[in-house]
mmCIF file of C-alpha atoms in Angstrom:
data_model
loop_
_atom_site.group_PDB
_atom_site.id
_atom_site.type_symbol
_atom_site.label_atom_id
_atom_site.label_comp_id
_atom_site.label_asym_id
_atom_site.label_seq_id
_atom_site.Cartn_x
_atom_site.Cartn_y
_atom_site.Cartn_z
ATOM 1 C CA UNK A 1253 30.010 -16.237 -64.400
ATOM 2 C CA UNK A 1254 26.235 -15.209 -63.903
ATOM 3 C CA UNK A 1255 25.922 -18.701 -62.237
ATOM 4 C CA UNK A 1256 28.512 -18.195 -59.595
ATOM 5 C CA UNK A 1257 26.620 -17.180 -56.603
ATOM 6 C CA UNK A 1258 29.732 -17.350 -54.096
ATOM 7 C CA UNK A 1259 31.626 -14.859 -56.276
ATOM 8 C CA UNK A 1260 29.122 -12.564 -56.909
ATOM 9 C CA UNK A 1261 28.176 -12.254 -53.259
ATOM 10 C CA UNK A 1262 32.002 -11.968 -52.372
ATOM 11 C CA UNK A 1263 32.441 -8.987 -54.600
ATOM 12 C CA UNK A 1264 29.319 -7.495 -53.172
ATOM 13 C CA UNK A 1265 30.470 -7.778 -49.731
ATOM 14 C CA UNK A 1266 33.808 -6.038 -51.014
ATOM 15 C CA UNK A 1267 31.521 -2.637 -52.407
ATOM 16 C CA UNK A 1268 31.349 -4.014 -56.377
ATOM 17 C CA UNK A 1269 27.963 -3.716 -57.983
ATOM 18 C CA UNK A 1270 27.192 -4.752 -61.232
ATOM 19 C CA UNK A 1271 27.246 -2.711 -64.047
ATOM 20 C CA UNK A 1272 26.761 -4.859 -67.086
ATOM 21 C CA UNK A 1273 26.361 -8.643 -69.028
ATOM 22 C CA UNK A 1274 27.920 -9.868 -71.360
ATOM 23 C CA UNK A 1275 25.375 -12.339 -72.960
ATOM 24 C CA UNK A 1276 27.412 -15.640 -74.374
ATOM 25 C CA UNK A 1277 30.644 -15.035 -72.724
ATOM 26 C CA UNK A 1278 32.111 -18.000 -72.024
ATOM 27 C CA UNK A 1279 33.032 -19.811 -74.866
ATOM 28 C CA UNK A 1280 32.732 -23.500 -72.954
ATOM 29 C CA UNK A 1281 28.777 -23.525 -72.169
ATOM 30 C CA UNK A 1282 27.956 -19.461 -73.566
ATOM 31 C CA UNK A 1283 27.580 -18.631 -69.720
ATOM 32 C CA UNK A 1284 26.868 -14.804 -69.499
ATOM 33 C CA UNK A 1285 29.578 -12.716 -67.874
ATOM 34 C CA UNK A 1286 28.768 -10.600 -65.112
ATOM 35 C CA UNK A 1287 30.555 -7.079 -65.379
ATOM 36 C CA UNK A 1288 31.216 -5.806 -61.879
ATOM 37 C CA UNK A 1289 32.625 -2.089 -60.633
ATOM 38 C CA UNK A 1290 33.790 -0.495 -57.562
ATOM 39 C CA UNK A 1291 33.226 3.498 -57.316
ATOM 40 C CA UNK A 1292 36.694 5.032 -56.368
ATOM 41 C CA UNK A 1293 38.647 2.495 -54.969
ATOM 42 C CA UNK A 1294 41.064 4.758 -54.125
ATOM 43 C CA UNK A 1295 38.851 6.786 -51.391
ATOM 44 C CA UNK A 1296 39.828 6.982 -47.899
ATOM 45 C CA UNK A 1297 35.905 5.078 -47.322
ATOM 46 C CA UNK A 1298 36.730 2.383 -49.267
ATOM 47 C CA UNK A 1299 39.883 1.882 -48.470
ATOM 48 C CA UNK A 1300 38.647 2.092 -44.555
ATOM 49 C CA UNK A 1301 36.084 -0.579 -45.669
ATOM 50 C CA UNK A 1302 38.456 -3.080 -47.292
ATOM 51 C CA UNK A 1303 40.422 -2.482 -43.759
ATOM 52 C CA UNK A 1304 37.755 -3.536 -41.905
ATOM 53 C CA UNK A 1305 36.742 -6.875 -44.109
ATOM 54 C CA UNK A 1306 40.920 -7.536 -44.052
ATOM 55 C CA UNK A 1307 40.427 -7.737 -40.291
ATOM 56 C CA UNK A 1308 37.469 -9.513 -40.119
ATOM 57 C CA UNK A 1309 38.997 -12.147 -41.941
ATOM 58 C CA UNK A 1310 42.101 -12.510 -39.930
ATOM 59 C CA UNK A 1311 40.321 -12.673 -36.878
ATOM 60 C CA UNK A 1312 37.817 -15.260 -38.336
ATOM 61 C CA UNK A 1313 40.455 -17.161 -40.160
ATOM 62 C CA UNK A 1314 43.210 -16.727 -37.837
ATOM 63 C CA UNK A 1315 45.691 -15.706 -40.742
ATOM 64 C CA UNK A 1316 48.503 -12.729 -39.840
ATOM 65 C CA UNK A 1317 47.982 -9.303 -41.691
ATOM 66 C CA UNK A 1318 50.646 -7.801 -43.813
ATOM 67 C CA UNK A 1319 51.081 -4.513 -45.088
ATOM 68 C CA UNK A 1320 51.197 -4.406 -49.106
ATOM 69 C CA UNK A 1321 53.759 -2.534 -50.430
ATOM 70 C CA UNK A 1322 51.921 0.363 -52.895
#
C-alpha cells in the first residue's frame, strides 16, 4: 500500500526500489499499490547485503541464525 510507510522503508533498506503504481488497487478503500523490484537477487552483492542486514538483526534482536535450505 502507497500509505504504508514502514513497509516501504523496510523493502528499501533490503535493495527494492520502486518501479511502478498501480492506481486503485485495493479493492477496500482504492489504495494505490506500490510495485517494488530488486536488481539480481541472485548476485553475490546482494546476497552479501541481505547477509549483513540478517546479522544485524540477530544481533539487535537477539534471535539465532539459521541456514535456509536452497
Amino acid at each position: 500500500r502507497a500509505s504504508n510507510a514502514a513497509a516501504l522503508s523496510l523493502y528499501g533498506k533490503y535493495g527494492f526500489t520502486q518501479v511502478g503504481l498501480r492506481r486503485g488497487y485495493y479493492t477496500d478503500d482504492r489504495e494505490d499499490a506500490v510495485l517494488m523490484t530488486a536488481e539480481n537477487i541472485t548476485s553475490a552483492s546482494f546476497q552479501a547485503r541481505l547477509q549483513q542486514l540478517k546479522q544485524a538483526h540477530s544481533k539487535k534482536w537477539g534471535v539465532a541464525l539459521y541456514q535456509i535450505a536452497r
